[in-house]
Amino acid sequence: MSFQIALNFEDGITRFVECRPDETVAEASYKARINIPLDCRDGACGTCKSRCESGSYDGGDYIDEALTDDEAEQGYCLPCQMTPHSDLVLRIPSSSAAAKTSAATFGATLAGIRHHSPSTVEFTLDADERDGLDFLPGQYVNIAVPGTGQSRSYSMSSGPTQRQLSFLVRTVPGGAMSGYLTERARPGDRLEFTGPMGSFYLRQLARPMLLLAGGTGLAPLLSMLERMAQQPVGHPVRLLYGVTGDQDLVHLDTLADYAEVIPSFTFEHCVADAASSARNKGFVTGLIDSSTLHDGDVDIYLCGPPAMVDAVRGHITSLGVIPASFHYERFTPAAVHETAEAA
Ligand code: FES
């Protein structure tokens, strides 16, 4: 028996290692040829200090100079001493290059394309080495756009255990991936991607959650919901989904399906276009009130274009609420991701 340890590096690259319950995370990483920061390997220096974002473990033996009780309380840990009791997600305080590792590259075959509307395309990939590809729900990969020499970043909308990888793309005039998907792409095309990457991923389900999606920013949240559908969810999960026009709305049926499977999950959508037939017109900020924020006892995950991310952050601040955690990812029309956290 072994557990899966996700090592998320400062540059967003994530590697996964298998770790037995009787070995330390550092030993498992070393066996996988990943050199996480280490010095004493004895719980004395603190060089390996990392943050555990999900999972349970035995912290092992160490001295206060290496890790204080306060730090341990906050989730910091020492990989040279810790042994897992479950799958873990660790944030490692170094770049992947410093750890002598890098993002993995995968070949894939284009399995399908679905044109939801003139603004939104979905495509699916069959990865060649699917069993060797692990990712955390919410993460993205960099996909080389065939025939262009360019690559674009897209979050998986599929869950980590689903065989096919799915992506949502907002089409933009002149866009590299937009042009490929709308003009040239055919099932059976060969593609290449690297990853997984990003620190916008689902953490431990510790309190009520508020998921906020703008347009195709719904993709990583669908991946998170897919994960939640496979485990008990003991807290309310609310998703607010905003788009510009009716044609941008996708996967409302999928969200309804998740509401059937995850009893504590509810969702609402809104459309900015005043001519929309949607019940809620305007922006997601109009749907955020004190009840959705649980007086701050809430983990917020927000993915959307920069203007939406800034508007939501400003709105929540104006309500005087400080959420327990706030994870957000902005994407630009060129599908460049910027992931951050605000507490
Ligand atoms: Fe020194 Fe872990 S390497 S405490």
Short mmCIF file of C-alpha atoms and ligand atoms in Angstrom, two decimals, residues 26 37-49 61-63 66-67 77-81, ligand 1:
data_model
loop_
_atom_site.label_atom_id
_atom_site.label_comp_id
_atom_site.label_asym_id
_atom_site.label_seq_id
_atom_site.Cartn_x
_atom_site.Cartn_y
_atom_site.Cartn_z
CA ALA A 26 11.73 12.95 1.50
CA PRO A 37 15.31 20.94 -0.37
CA LEU A 38 17.10 18.92 2.32
CA ASP A 39 20.02 19.44 4.63
CA CYS A 40 20.17 17.61 7.97
CA ARG A 41 17.45 15.05 7.11
CA ASP A 42 17.05 14.75 10.85
CA GLY A 43 14.36 17.25 11.83
CA ALA A 44 16.92 19.74 13.10
CA CYS A 45 17.54 22.43 10.48
CA GLY A 46 14.16 23.31 8.99
CA THR A 47 15.53 23.42 5.42
CA CYS A 48 12.83 21.09 4.11
CA LYS A 49 9.96 22.97 5.78
CA ASP A 61 10.42 13.76 15.40
CA TYR A 62 11.95 17.21 15.21
CA ILE A 63 13.11 20.07 17.37
CA ALA A 66 13.15 23.28 12.83
CA LEU A 67 9.39 23.58 13.24
CA CYS A 77 5.64 20.16 8.04
CA LEU A 78 9.06 18.56 7.59
CA PRO A 79 9.17 16.13 4.64
CA CYS A 80 12.36 14.56 6.02
CA GLN A 81 10.37 13.39 9.03
FE1 FES B 1 16.64 19.44 8.13
FE2 FES B 1 14.30 18.38 7.22
S1 FES B 1 16.22 18.55 6.20
S2 FES B 1 14.68 19.43 9.10
#
